PDB file of C-alpha atoms in Angstrom:
ATOM      1  CA  MET A   1    -100.568 -78.614 -15.907  1.00  0.00           C
ATOM      2  CA  GLU A   2     -97.121 -78.629 -13.338  1.00  0.00           C
ATOM      3  CA  ASN A   3     -96.729 -76.392 -10.551  1.00  0.00           C
ATOM      4  CA  ILE A   4     -93.486 -74.424  -9.849  1.00  0.00           C
ATOM      5  CA  LEU A   5     -91.682 -74.636  -6.965  1.00  0.00           C
ATOM      6  CA  ILE A   6     -88.032 -73.218  -6.759  1.00  0.00           C
ATOM      7  CA  LYS A   7     -86.523 -72.756  -2.900  1.00  0.00           C
ATOM      8  CA  GLY A   8     -85.334 -69.465  -2.580  1.00  0.00           C
ATOM      9  CA  ASP A   9     -81.460 -69.064  -2.173  1.00  0.00           C
ATOM     10  CA  HIS A  10     -79.560 -66.432   0.042  1.00  0.00           C
ATOM     11  CA  GLY A  11     -76.092 -67.842  -1.148  1.00  0.00           C
ATOM     12  CA  THR A  12     -74.178 -67.175  -4.447  1.00  0.00           C
ATOM     13  CA  ASN A  13     -77.511 -66.918  -6.472  1.00  0.00           C
ATOM     14  CA  PHE A  14     -79.767 -64.786  -4.867  1.00  0.00           C
ATOM     15  CA  ILE A  15     -82.807 -66.173  -6.180  1.00  0.00           C
ATOM     16  CA  PRO A  16     -86.013 -65.619  -4.864  1.00  0.00           C
ATOM     17  CA  THR A  17     -88.533 -68.172  -3.795  1.00  0.00           C
ATOM     18  CA  VAL A  18     -91.312 -69.329  -6.308  1.00  0.00           C
ATOM     19  CA  ASP A  19     -94.388 -71.209  -5.812  1.00  0.00           C
ATOM     20  CA  PHE A  20     -96.802 -71.311  -8.126  1.00  0.00           C
ATOM     21  CA  ASN A  21     -99.671 -73.822  -7.930  1.00  0.00           C
ATOM     22  CA  ALA A  22    -101.946 -74.496 -10.690  1.00  0.00           C
ATOM     23  CA  GLU A  23    -104.511 -76.325  -8.721  1.00  0.00           C
ATOM     24  CA  THR A  24    -105.519 -73.440  -6.320  1.00  0.00           C
ATOM     25  CA  GLY A  25    -103.952 -70.770  -8.623  1.00  0.00           C
ATOM     26  CA  ILE A  26    -101.878 -69.168  -6.005  1.00  0.00           C
ATOM     27  CA  CYS A  27     -98.840 -68.158  -7.359  1.00  0.00           C
ATOM     28  CA  GLU A  28     -96.077 -66.756  -4.622  1.00  0.00           C
ATOM     29  CA  LEU A  29     -92.881 -64.913  -5.094  1.00  0.00           C
ATOM     30  CA  GLY A  30     -90.889 -64.303  -2.103  1.00  0.00           C
ATOM     31  CA  GLY A  31     -87.146 -63.535  -0.752  1.00  0.00           C
ATOM     32  CA  GLU A  32     -84.660 -61.694  -2.498  1.00  0.00           C
ATOM     33  CA  SER A  33     -84.488 -61.531  -6.138  1.00  0.00           C
ATOM     34  CA  TYR A  34     -80.865 -59.967  -6.956  1.00  0.00           C
ATOM     35  CA  LEU A  35     -79.770 -62.615  -9.226  1.00  0.00           C
ATOM     36  CA  GLU A  36     -77.328 -61.209 -12.800  1.00  0.00           C
ATOM     37  CA  ASP A  37     -79.279 -63.001 -15.139  1.00  0.00           C
ATOM     38  CA  THR A  38     -82.886 -62.150 -14.613  1.00  0.00           C
ATOM     39  CA  ILE A  39     -84.483 -62.845 -18.219  1.00  0.00           C
ATOM     40  CA  GLU A  40     -83.406 -66.418 -18.035  1.00  0.00           C
ATOM     41  CA  PHE A  41     -84.513 -66.871 -14.271  1.00  0.00           C
ATOM     42  CA  TYR A  42     -88.052 -65.198 -15.012  1.00  0.00           C
ATOM     43  CA  THR A  43     -88.936 -66.455 -18.479  1.00  0.00           C
ATOM     44  CA  PRO A  44     -90.282 -69.960 -17.554  1.00  0.00           C
ATOM     45  CA  LEU A  45     -92.242 -68.004 -14.911  1.00  0.00           C
ATOM     46  CA  PHE A  46     -93.663 -65.740 -17.844  1.00  0.00           C
ATOM     47  CA  LYS A  47     -94.485 -68.731 -19.759  1.00  0.00           C
ATOM     48  CA  TRP A  48     -96.056 -70.814 -16.987  1.00  0.00           C
ATOM     49  CA  LEU A  49     -98.639 -67.957 -15.998  1.00  0.00           C
ATOM     50  CA  GLN A  50     -99.280 -67.246 -20.560  1.00  0.00           C
ATOM     51  CA  GLU A  51     -99.867 -71.281 -20.203  1.00  0.00           C
ATOM     52  CA  TYR A  52    -102.130 -71.226 -17.244  1.00  0.00           C
ATOM     53  CA  ILE A  53    -104.321 -68.230 -18.398  1.00  0.00           C
ATOM     54  CA  VAL A  54    -104.711 -70.244 -21.996  1.00  0.00           C
ATOM     55  CA  ASN A  55    -105.453 -73.702 -20.784  1.00  0.00           C
ATOM     56  CA  VAL A  56    -106.368 -73.561 -17.037  1.00  0.00           C
ATOM     57  CA  LYS A  57    -108.394 -70.154 -17.547  1.00  0.00           C
ATOM     58  CA  LYS A  58    -108.976 -69.764 -13.757  1.00  0.00           C
ATOM     59  CA  PRO A  59    -108.980 -67.072 -11.035  1.00  0.00           C
ATOM     60  CA  ILE A  60    -105.315 -65.836 -10.228  1.00  0.00           C
ATOM     61  CA  THR A  61    -103.921 -64.589  -6.653  1.00  0.00           C
ATOM     62  CA  PHE A  62    -100.717 -63.312  -7.251  1.00  0.00           C
ATOM     63  CA  ASN A  63     -98.524 -62.917  -3.732  1.00  0.00           C
ATOM     64  CA  PHE A  64     -95.380 -60.407  -3.603  1.00  0.00           C
ATOM     65  CA  LYS A  65     -93.473 -61.409  -0.691  1.00  0.00           C
ATOM     66  CA  LEU A  66     -90.063 -59.912  -1.700  1.00  0.00           C
ATOM     67  CA  ARG A  67     -87.668 -58.522   0.800  1.00  0.00           C
ATOM     68  CA  TYR A  68     -85.557 -57.044  -1.987  1.00  0.00           C
ATOM     69  CA  PHE A  69     -85.168 -57.313  -5.357  1.00  0.00           C
ATOM     70  CA  ASN A  70     -82.655 -54.851  -7.886  1.00  0.00           C
ATOM     71  CA  THR A  71     -83.750 -53.060 -10.572  1.00  0.00           C
ATOM     72  CA  SER A  72     -83.491 -55.501 -12.958  1.00  0.00           C
ATOM     73  CA  SER A  73     -85.779 -57.582 -11.216  1.00  0.00           C
ATOM     74  CA  SER A  74     -88.240 -54.843 -10.911  1.00  0.00           C
ATOM     75  CA  LYS A  75     -88.466 -54.762 -14.804  1.00  0.00           C
ATOM     76  CA  CYS A  76     -89.338 -58.429 -14.754  1.00  0.00           C
ATOM     77  CA  ILE A  77     -91.933 -57.997 -12.242  1.00  0.00           C
ATOM     78  CA  ILE A  78     -93.357 -55.188 -14.263  1.00  0.00           C
ATOM     79  CA  ASP A  79     -93.152 -57.736 -16.979  1.00  0.00           C
ATOM     80  CA  ILE A  80     -95.532 -60.500 -14.762  1.00  0.00           C
ATOM     81  CA  LEU A  81     -97.884 -57.432 -13.631  1.00  0.00           C
ATOM     82  CA  HIS A  82     -98.632 -56.543 -17.521  1.00  0.00           C
ATOM     83  CA  ILE A  83     -99.666 -60.671 -17.946  1.00  0.00           C
ATOM     84  CA  LEU A  84    -101.693 -60.177 -15.343  1.00  0.00           C
ATOM     85  CA  ARG A  85    -103.738 -56.500 -16.432  1.00  0.00           C
ATOM     86  CA  LYS A  86    -104.177 -58.378 -20.182  1.00  0.00           C
ATOM     87  CA  TYR A  87    -105.512 -61.424 -18.387  1.00  0.00           C
ATOM     88  CA  GLN A  88    -108.016 -59.460 -16.312  1.00  0.00           C
ATOM     89  CA  GLU A  89    -108.693 -57.130 -19.243  1.00  0.00           C
ATOM     90  CA  GLU A  90    -109.586 -60.428 -21.186  1.00  0.00           C
ATOM     91  CA  GLY A  91    -111.896 -61.125 -18.400  1.00  0.00           C
ATOM     92  CA  GLY A  92    -109.617 -62.931 -16.144  1.00  0.00           C
ATOM     93  CA  GLU A  93    -110.125 -62.653 -12.344  1.00  0.00           C
ATOM     94  CA  ILE A  94    -107.048 -61.635 -10.613  1.00  0.00           C
ATOM     95  CA  LYS A  95    -106.038 -60.663  -7.337  1.00  0.00           C
ATOM     96  CA  VAL A  96    -102.318 -58.954  -6.582  1.00  0.00           C
ATOM     97  CA  ASN A  97    -101.250 -58.614  -2.901  1.00  0.00           C
ATOM     98  CA  TRP A  98     -97.854 -57.105  -1.966  1.00  0.00           C
ATOM     99  CA  TYR A  99     -96.814 -58.314   1.372  1.00  0.00           C
ATOM    100  CA  TYR A 100     -94.747 -56.002   3.214  1.00  0.00           C
ATOM    101  CA  ASP A 101     -92.719 -56.493   6.315  1.00  0.00           C
ATOM    102  CA  SER A 102     -94.240 -55.186   9.394  1.00  0.00           C
ATOM    103  CA  GLU A 103     -91.395 -55.041  11.717  1.00  0.00           C
ATOM    104  CA  GLU A 104     -89.322 -52.932   9.052  1.00  0.00           C
ATOM    105  CA  GLU A 105     -88.930 -49.447  10.544  1.00  0.00           C
ATOM    106  CA  ASP A 106     -88.798 -47.868   7.589  1.00  0.00           C
ATOM    107  CA  ILE A 107     -90.852 -48.994   4.279  1.00  0.00           C
ATOM    108  CA  ASP A 108     -91.249 -45.761   2.484  1.00  0.00           C
ATOM    109  CA  ASP A 109     -88.875 -46.815  -0.372  1.00  0.00           C
ATOM    110  CA  GLU A 110     -90.853 -49.866  -0.610  1.00  0.00           C
ATOM    111  CA  LEU A 111     -94.567 -48.092  -0.533  1.00  0.00           C
ATOM    112  CA  GLU A 112     -92.879 -45.873  -3.253  1.00  0.00           C
ATOM    113  CA  GLU A 113     -91.702 -48.845  -5.212  1.00  0.00           C
ATOM    114  CA  ILE A 114     -95.530 -50.078  -5.384  1.00  0.00           C
ATOM    115  CA  GLU A 115     -96.829 -46.877  -6.212  1.00  0.00           C
ATOM    116  CA  ASP A 116     -95.083 -47.122  -9.394  1.00  0.00           C
ATOM    117  CA  PHE A 117     -95.760 -50.342 -10.239  1.00  0.00           C
ATOM    118  CA  MET A 118     -99.327 -49.227 -10.083  1.00  0.00           C
ATOM    119  CA  VAL A 119     -98.989 -46.251 -12.029  1.00  0.00           C
ATOM    120  CA  GLU A 120     -96.639 -47.748 -14.933  1.00  0.00           C
ATOM    121  CA  THR A 121     -98.870 -51.019 -15.433  1.00  0.00           C
ATOM    122  CA  ASN A 122    -102.238 -49.602 -14.416  1.00  0.00           C
ATOM    123  CA  LEU A 123    -102.943 -52.693 -11.928  1.00  0.00           C
ATOM    124  CA  LYS A 124    -104.252 -52.271  -8.185  1.00  0.00           C
ATOM    125  CA  ILE A 125    -102.134 -53.994  -6.043  1.00  0.00           C
ATOM    126  CA  ASN A 126    -103.449 -54.613  -2.608  1.00  0.00           C
ATOM    127  CA  LEU A 127    -101.077 -53.783   0.300  1.00  0.00           C
ATOM    128  CA  LEU A 128    -101.149 -55.954   3.333  1.00  0.00           C
ATOM    129  CA  PRO A 129     -98.577 -56.377   6.603  1.00  0.00           C
ATOM    130  CA  ASN A 130     -96.929 -59.698   6.427  1.00  0.00           C
TER     131      ASN A 130
ATOM    132  CA  MET B   1     -37.634 -60.449  -8.860  1.00  0.00           C
ATOM    133  CA  ASN B   2     -38.870 -58.298  -6.246  1.00  0.00           C
ATOM    134  CA  TYR B   3     -42.497 -58.556  -6.591  1.00  0.00           C
ATOM    135  CA  SER B   4     -43.128 -56.135  -3.883  1.00  0.00           C
ATOM    136  CA  LYS B   5     -42.005 -53.055  -5.930  1.00  0.00           C
ATOM    137  CA  GLN B   6     -44.740 -53.856  -8.543  1.00  0.00           C
ATOM    138  CA  VAL B   7     -47.443 -52.323  -6.217  1.00  0.00           C
ATOM    139  CA  ASN B   8     -46.514 -50.032  -3.281  1.00  0.00           C
ATOM    140  CA  ILE B   9     -48.363 -51.207  -0.806  1.00  0.00           C
ATOM    141  CA  LEU B  10     -48.315 -48.857   1.793  1.00  0.00           C
ATOM    142  CA  ASP B  11     -49.264 -45.740  -0.629  1.00  0.00           C
ATOM    143  CA  TYR B  12     -52.448 -48.252  -1.381  1.00  0.00           C
ATOM    144  CA  HIS B  13     -52.923 -48.258   2.118  1.00  0.00           C
ATOM    145  CA  SER B  14     -52.155 -44.642   3.283  1.00  0.00           C
ATOM    146  CA  SER B  15     -54.743 -43.328   0.406  1.00  0.00           C
ATOM    147  CA  PHE B  16     -57.411 -44.737   2.267  1.00  0.00           C
ATOM    148  CA  ASP B  17     -58.296 -42.941   5.780  1.00  0.00           C
ATOM    149  CA  GLN B  18     -59.457 -44.739   8.993  1.00  0.00           C
ATOM    150  CA  ASP B  19     -63.257 -44.358   8.241  1.00  0.00           C
ATOM    151  CA  THR B  20     -62.566 -46.509   5.548  1.00  0.00           C
ATOM    152  CA  ARG B  21     -64.820 -49.924   5.870  1.00  0.00           C
ATOM    153  CA  ILE B  22     -63.765 -52.343   2.682  1.00  0.00           C
ATOM    154  CA  SER B  23     -61.935 -51.469  -0.171  1.00  0.00           C
ATOM    155  CA  TYR B  24     -61.884 -54.040  -2.798  1.00  0.00           C
ATOM    156  CA  LYS B  25     -60.625 -54.294  -6.589  1.00  0.00           C
ATOM    157  CA  GLY B  26     -60.989 -56.723  -8.877  1.00  0.00           C
ATOM    158  CA  PRO B  27     -63.755 -58.924 -10.759  1.00  0.00           C
ATOM    159  CA  ILE B  28     -67.106 -58.427  -8.927  1.00  0.00           C
ATOM    160  CA  ASP B  29     -68.974 -61.833  -9.591  1.00  0.00           C
ATOM    161  CA  GLU B  30     -71.504 -63.570  -7.678  1.00  0.00           C
ATOM    162  CA  LYS B  31     -69.071 -64.334  -4.740  1.00  0.00           C
ATOM    163  CA  ILE B  32     -67.619 -60.954  -4.181  1.00  0.00           C
ATOM    164  CA  LEU B  33     -71.423 -60.049  -4.583  1.00  0.00           C
ATOM    165  CA  GLN B  34     -72.222 -61.970  -1.764  1.00  0.00           C
ATOM    166  CA  ALA B  35     -69.205 -61.329   0.073  1.00  0.00           C
ATOM    167  CA  ILE B  36     -69.603 -57.677   0.553  1.00  0.00           C
ATOM    168  CA  GLY B  37     -73.533 -57.973   0.619  1.00  0.00           C
ATOM    169  CA  THR B  38     -72.852 -60.141   3.846  1.00  0.00           C
ATOM    170  CA  TYR B  39     -70.819 -57.982   5.477  1.00  0.00           C
ATOM    171  CA  ILE B  40     -73.487 -54.712   4.888  1.00  0.00           C
ATOM    172  CA  GLU B  41     -75.915 -56.734   6.435  1.00  0.00           C
ATOM    173  CA  GLY B  42     -73.756 -57.818   9.176  1.00  0.00           C
ATOM    174  CA  VAL B  43     -71.482 -55.437  10.057  1.00  0.00           C
ATOM    175  CA  LEU B  44     -73.582 -51.950   9.265  1.00  0.00           C
ATOM    176  CA  ASN B  45     -76.707 -54.040  10.406  1.00  0.00           C
ATOM    177  CA  LYS B  46     -76.807 -51.488  13.831  1.00  0.00           C
ATOM    178  CA  ASN B  47     -78.709 -49.235  11.564  1.00  0.00           C
ATOM    179  CA  GLN B  48     -81.308 -51.358   9.959  1.00  0.00           C
ATOM    180  CA  LYS B  49     -82.538 -48.517   7.612  1.00  0.00           C
ATOM    181  CA  ALA B  50     -78.958 -47.545   6.484  1.00  0.00           C
ATOM    182  CA  SER B  51     -77.746 -50.886   6.014  1.00  0.00           C
ATOM    183  CA  LYS B  52     -80.868 -51.796   3.966  1.00  0.00           C
ATOM    184  CA  LYS B  53     -80.232 -48.344   1.175  1.00  0.00           C
ATOM    185  CA  VAL B  54     -76.267 -49.100   1.268  1.00  0.00           C
ATOM    186  CA  PHE B  55     -76.965 -52.509   0.726  1.00  0.00           C
ATOM    187  CA  LYS B  56     -79.439 -51.733  -2.352  1.00  0.00           C
ATOM    188  CA  ILE B  57     -77.043 -49.126  -3.870  1.00  0.00           C
ATOM    189  CA  PHE B  58     -74.012 -51.485  -3.514  1.00  0.00           C
ATOM    190  CA  ILE B  59     -75.780 -54.295  -5.646  1.00  0.00           C
ATOM    191  CA  GLU B  60     -76.816 -51.524  -8.294  1.00  0.00           C
ATOM    192  CA  LEU B  61     -73.278 -50.049  -8.444  1.00  0.00           C
ATOM    193  CA  ALA B  62     -71.646 -53.515  -8.171  1.00  0.00           C
ATOM    194  CA  GLN B  63     -73.840 -55.074 -11.010  1.00  0.00           C
ATOM    195  CA  ASN B  64     -73.267 -52.200 -13.106  1.00  0.00           C
ATOM    196  CA  ILE B  65     -69.305 -52.523 -12.819  1.00  0.00           C
ATOM    197  CA  SER B  66     -69.663 -56.564 -13.187  1.00  0.00           C
ATOM    198  CA  TYR B  67     -71.962 -56.042 -16.809  1.00  0.00           C
ATOM    199  CA  TYR B  68     -70.220 -52.806 -18.251  1.00  0.00           C
ATOM    200  CA  SER B  69     -66.752 -52.608 -17.262  1.00  0.00           C
ATOM    201  CA  ALA B  70     -64.222 -52.122 -20.146  1.00  0.00           C
ATOM    202  CA  GLU B  71     -61.999 -54.064 -18.152  1.00  0.00           C
ATOM    203  CA  LYS B  72     -62.782 -57.832 -17.768  1.00  0.00           C
ATOM    204  CA  ASN B  73     -61.370 -60.844 -16.159  1.00  0.00           C
ATOM    205  CA  THR B  74     -62.230 -64.366 -17.748  1.00  0.00           C
ATOM    206  CA  MET B  75     -63.354 -66.906 -14.826  1.00  0.00           C
ATOM    207  CA  LYS B  76     -62.592 -70.136 -14.829  1.00  0.00           C
ATOM    208  CA  ASN B  77     -66.484 -70.832 -16.329  1.00  0.00           C
ATOM    209  CA  ASN B  78     -65.097 -68.721 -19.235  1.00  0.00           C
ATOM    210  CA  LYS B  79     -67.337 -66.150 -18.274  1.00  0.00           C
ATOM    211  CA  GLU B  80     -66.095 -62.534 -18.319  1.00  0.00           C
ATOM    212  CA  ILE B  81     -66.651 -60.358 -15.778  1.00  0.00           C
ATOM    213  CA  GLY B  82     -65.932 -56.830 -15.166  1.00  0.00           C
ATOM    214  CA  VAL B  83     -63.592 -55.291 -13.304  1.00  0.00           C
ATOM    215  CA  GLY B  84     -64.092 -52.337 -10.797  1.00  0.00           C
ATOM    216  CA  MET B  85     -63.551 -50.804  -7.125  1.00  0.00           C
ATOM    217  CA  VAL B  86     -65.941 -50.893  -4.499  1.00  0.00           C
ATOM    218  CA  ILE B  87     -65.058 -48.468  -1.407  1.00  0.00           C
ATOM    219  CA  ILE B  88     -67.625 -48.153   1.927  1.00  0.00           C
ATOM    220  CA  SER B  89     -66.586 -45.695   4.160  1.00  0.00           C
ATOM    221  CA  GLU B  90     -68.199 -44.393   7.289  1.00  0.00           C
ATOM    222  CA  ALA B  91     -68.624 -40.624   8.539  1.00  0.00           C
ATOM    223  CA  GLU B  92     -70.362 -38.981  11.512  1.00  0.00           C
ATOM    224  CA  ASP B  93     -73.476 -39.139   9.923  1.00  0.00           C
ATOM    225  CA  THR B  94     -73.468 -40.424   6.690  1.00  0.00           C
ATOM    226  CA  TYR B  95     -72.212 -44.221   4.952  1.00  0.00           C
ATOM    227  CA  ASN B  96     -70.091 -43.056   1.700  1.00  0.00           C
ATOM    228  CA  PHE B  97     -69.981 -45.529  -1.160  1.00  0.00           C
ATOM    229  CA  MET B  98     -67.828 -45.212  -3.798  1.00  0.00           C
ATOM    230  CA  THR B  99     -67.296 -47.355  -7.147  1.00  0.00           C
ATOM    231  CA  GLY B 100     -64.905 -46.961  -9.808  1.00  0.00           C
ATOM    232  CA  ASN B 101     -64.055 -48.739 -13.061  1.00  0.00           C
ATOM    233  CA  LEU B 102     -62.648 -48.375 -16.555  1.00  0.00           C
ATOM    234  CA  VAL B 103     -65.174 -47.100 -19.130  1.00  0.00           C
ATOM    235  CA  LYS B 104     -64.969 -47.137 -23.110  1.00  0.00           C
ATOM    236  CA  ASN B 105     -64.526 -43.275 -24.321  1.00  0.00           C
ATOM    237  CA  ASP B 106     -67.344 -44.062 -26.766  1.00  0.00           C
ATOM    238  CA  ASP B 107     -69.952 -44.946 -23.547  1.00  0.00           C
ATOM    239  CA  ILE B 108     -68.869 -42.222 -21.555  1.00  0.00           C
ATOM    240  CA  VAL B 109     -71.117 -39.199 -22.776  1.00  0.00           C
ATOM    241  CA  SER B 110     -74.297 -41.457 -22.721  1.00  0.00           C
ATOM    242  CA  ILE B 111     -73.175 -41.880 -18.893  1.00  0.00           C
ATOM    243  CA  ILE B 112     -72.305 -38.247 -18.307  1.00  0.00           C
ATOM    244  CA  GLU B 113     -75.720 -37.179 -19.516  1.00  0.00           C
ATOM    245  CA  LYS B 114     -77.907 -39.848 -17.789  1.00  0.00           C
ATOM    246  CA  SER B 115     -76.093 -38.634 -14.599  1.00  0.00           C
ATOM    247  CA  GLU B 116     -76.549 -35.192 -15.147  1.00  0.00           C
ATOM    248  CA  ILE B 117     -80.333 -35.700 -15.884  1.00  0.00           C
ATOM    249  CA  ILE B 118     -80.719 -37.605 -12.322  1.00  0.00           C
ATOM    250  CA  ASN B 119     -79.111 -34.979 -10.616  1.00  0.00           C
ATOM    251  CA  SER B 120     -81.147 -32.090 -12.443  1.00  0.00           C
ATOM    252  CA  LEU B 121     -84.572 -33.769 -11.393  1.00  0.00           C
ATOM    253  CA  ASP B 122     -86.226 -33.710  -7.755  1.00  0.00           C
ATOM    254  CA  ARG B 123     -87.921 -36.819  -6.601  1.00  0.00           C
ATOM    255  CA  GLU B 124     -91.153 -36.782  -8.132  1.00  0.00           C
ATOM    256  CA  GLU B 125     -89.421 -36.161 -11.982  1.00  0.00           C
ATOM    257  CA  LEU B 126     -87.045 -38.810 -10.603  1.00  0.00           C
ATOM    258  CA  ARG B 127     -89.434 -41.478 -10.123  1.00  0.00           C
ATOM    259  CA  GLU B 128     -91.509 -40.497 -13.275  1.00  0.00           C
ATOM    260  CA  TYR B 129     -88.077 -41.008 -15.344  1.00  0.00           C
ATOM    261  CA  LYS B 130     -87.340 -44.399 -13.971  1.00  0.00           C
ATOM    262  CA  ARG B 131     -90.821 -45.507 -15.004  1.00  0.00           C
ATOM    263  CA  GLU B 132     -90.350 -44.376 -18.545  1.00  0.00           C
ATOM    264  CA  GLN B 133     -86.733 -45.757 -18.633  1.00  0.00           C
ATOM    265  CA  ARG B 134     -88.028 -48.563 -17.608  1.00  0.00           C
ATOM    266  CA  LYS B 135     -90.395 -49.162 -20.028  1.00  0.00           C
ATOM    267  CA  LEU B 136     -87.674 -49.432 -22.630  1.00  0.00           C
ATOM    268  CA  PRO B 137     -86.835 -52.922 -23.480  1.00  0.00           C
ATOM    269  CA  HIS B 138     -83.904 -54.724 -21.061  1.00  0.00           C
ATOM    270  CA  SER B 139     -80.205 -54.185 -22.290  1.00  0.00           C
ATOM    271  CA  GLN B 140     -78.273 -56.451 -24.367  1.00  0.00           C
ATOM    272  CA  LYS B 141     -76.841 -57.336 -20.539  1.00  0.00           C
ATOM    273  CA  GLY B 142     -80.319 -58.156 -18.994  1.00  0.00           C
ATOM    274  CA  GLY B 143     -80.489 -54.621 -17.029  1.00  0.00           C
ATOM    275  CA  ALA B 144     -82.960 -52.365 -16.586  1.00  0.00           C
ATOM    276  CA  ASN B 145     -81.079 -49.197 -17.463  1.00  0.00           C
ATOM    277  CA  ILE B 146     -82.367 -47.369 -14.252  1.00  0.00           C
ATOM    278  CA  GLY B 147     -79.324 -48.757 -11.551  1.00  0.00           C
ATOM    279  CA  LEU B 148     -78.448 -45.208 -11.604  1.00  0.00           C
ATOM    280  CA  ILE B 149     -81.963 -43.761 -10.947  1.00  0.00           C
ATOM    281  CA  GLN B 150     -82.413 -46.142  -8.580  1.00  0.00           C
ATOM    282  CA  VAL B 151     -79.240 -45.362  -6.750  1.00  0.00           C
ATOM    283  CA  ALA B 152     -80.139 -41.996  -6.807  1.00  0.00           C
ATOM    284  CA  LEU B 153     -83.764 -42.582  -5.379  1.00  0.00           C
ATOM    285  CA  THR B 154     -82.104 -44.780  -2.711  1.00  0.00           C
ATOM    286  CA  SER B 155     -79.776 -42.017  -1.125  1.00  0.00           C
ATOM    287  CA  SER B 156     -81.785 -39.164  -1.490  1.00  0.00           C
ATOM    288  CA  HIS B 157     -78.833 -37.395  -2.673  1.00  0.00           C
ATOM    289  CA  PRO B 158     -77.100 -36.292  -6.109  1.00  0.00           C
ATOM    290  CA  LEU B 159     -74.672 -38.772  -7.299  1.00  0.00           C
ATOM    291  CA  ASP B 160     -71.069 -37.182  -7.379  1.00  0.00           C
ATOM    292  CA  ILE B 161     -69.615 -38.411 -10.824  1.00  0.00           C
ATOM    293  CA  GLU B 162     -66.302 -38.304 -11.783  1.00  0.00           C
ATOM    294  CA  VAL B 163     -64.344 -39.148 -15.365  1.00  0.00           C
ATOM    295  CA  ILE B 164     -60.767 -39.079 -15.747  1.00  0.00           C
ATOM    296  CA  PRO B 165     -59.304 -39.427 -19.235  1.00  0.00           C
ATOM    297  CA  VAL B 166     -56.846 -42.445 -19.526  1.00  0.00           C
ATOM    298  CA  ASP B 167     -56.141 -42.602 -22.839  1.00  0.00           C
ATOM    299  CA  ASP B 168     -57.691 -42.499 -26.328  1.00  0.00           C
ATOM    300  CA  ASP B 169     -59.914 -45.358 -25.663  1.00  0.00           C
ATOM    301  CA  LEU B 170     -60.483 -45.646 -22.044  1.00  0.00           C
ATOM    302  CA  SER B 171     -61.570 -43.439 -18.959  1.00  0.00           C
ATOM    303  CA  PHE B 172     -61.939 -44.003 -15.201  1.00  0.00           C
ATOM    304  CA  PHE B 173     -65.332 -43.245 -14.105  1.00  0.00           C
ATOM    305  CA  SER B 174     -66.181 -42.996 -10.603  1.00  0.00           C
ATOM    306  CA  ILE B 175     -69.434 -42.178  -8.852  1.00  0.00           C
ATOM    307  CA  ALA B 176     -69.870 -41.330  -5.306  1.00  0.00           C
ATOM    308  CA  VAL B 177     -73.030 -41.694  -3.044  1.00  0.00           C
ATOM    309  CA  LYS B 178     -74.108 -40.792   0.462  1.00  0.00           C
ATOM    310  CA  ILE B 179     -76.400 -42.370   2.888  1.00  0.00           C
ATOM    311  CA  ASP B 180     -77.556 -40.297   5.684  1.00  0.00           C
ATOM    312  CA  LYS B 181     -77.435 -42.785   8.851  1.00  0.00           C
TER     313      LYS B 181
END
């Protein structure tokens, strides 16, 4: 199974950095995500995870290192979390880490958002300083 | 032909006070998002906390215009992009952010209803409303339908909504939000 490696761009596209590794099972989503067509961008990521779950069946560590994301991307993050939760329910081993910027003065909004992700998906997310 | 008479540019200029930092009217495509976004990150950066909030609000409201404005411009790649206005001004204790665009009268009732719900809820209720709305399928344009809720959460102030009827088909919809410094 192929890895996905996309370098984020703070240019005209504002796409996040994606690093999905099929050998290690470590998936990372970082940078900024406020692209216009989120579905087009995220659908291949959903497919990759589903393929990994069906074929590789090994543990997944998902690391979120997003500095900024729009509401449209937040819905795609929820979709990723739902895929992971379902895998966990079927016996898959998963770990979800959310890295926040420890230098940031005000992370209240971010913490609130992550709490909402947990409430909405019923999945444990570990908060870690970056 | 006297081009200058088409728009009274002095009137236009005078309609903004000296606190206005940015005013833009036109199609809101990725390049404009990037240009104004970079300005917000750069110039307002003296105040990191407020700048991040202004940026977040800008992206949500600008992308709303880009998707939903009833006035469209066709770009080079034949993509239709919504047209609207963005104004950022700075007062002593707040940054004030305003957008305006044309909306079809058929759509206006649901926007007003949603805004009224948002303004009637406290923070915890707003978060719950956001989670509920986020569960619904993506809109046709790929949006999550929670942009206005997020704007209210980010600003921590009510949305100041105004609707001015234009004709049988269209109204001008404007939204103003303030962000504490």
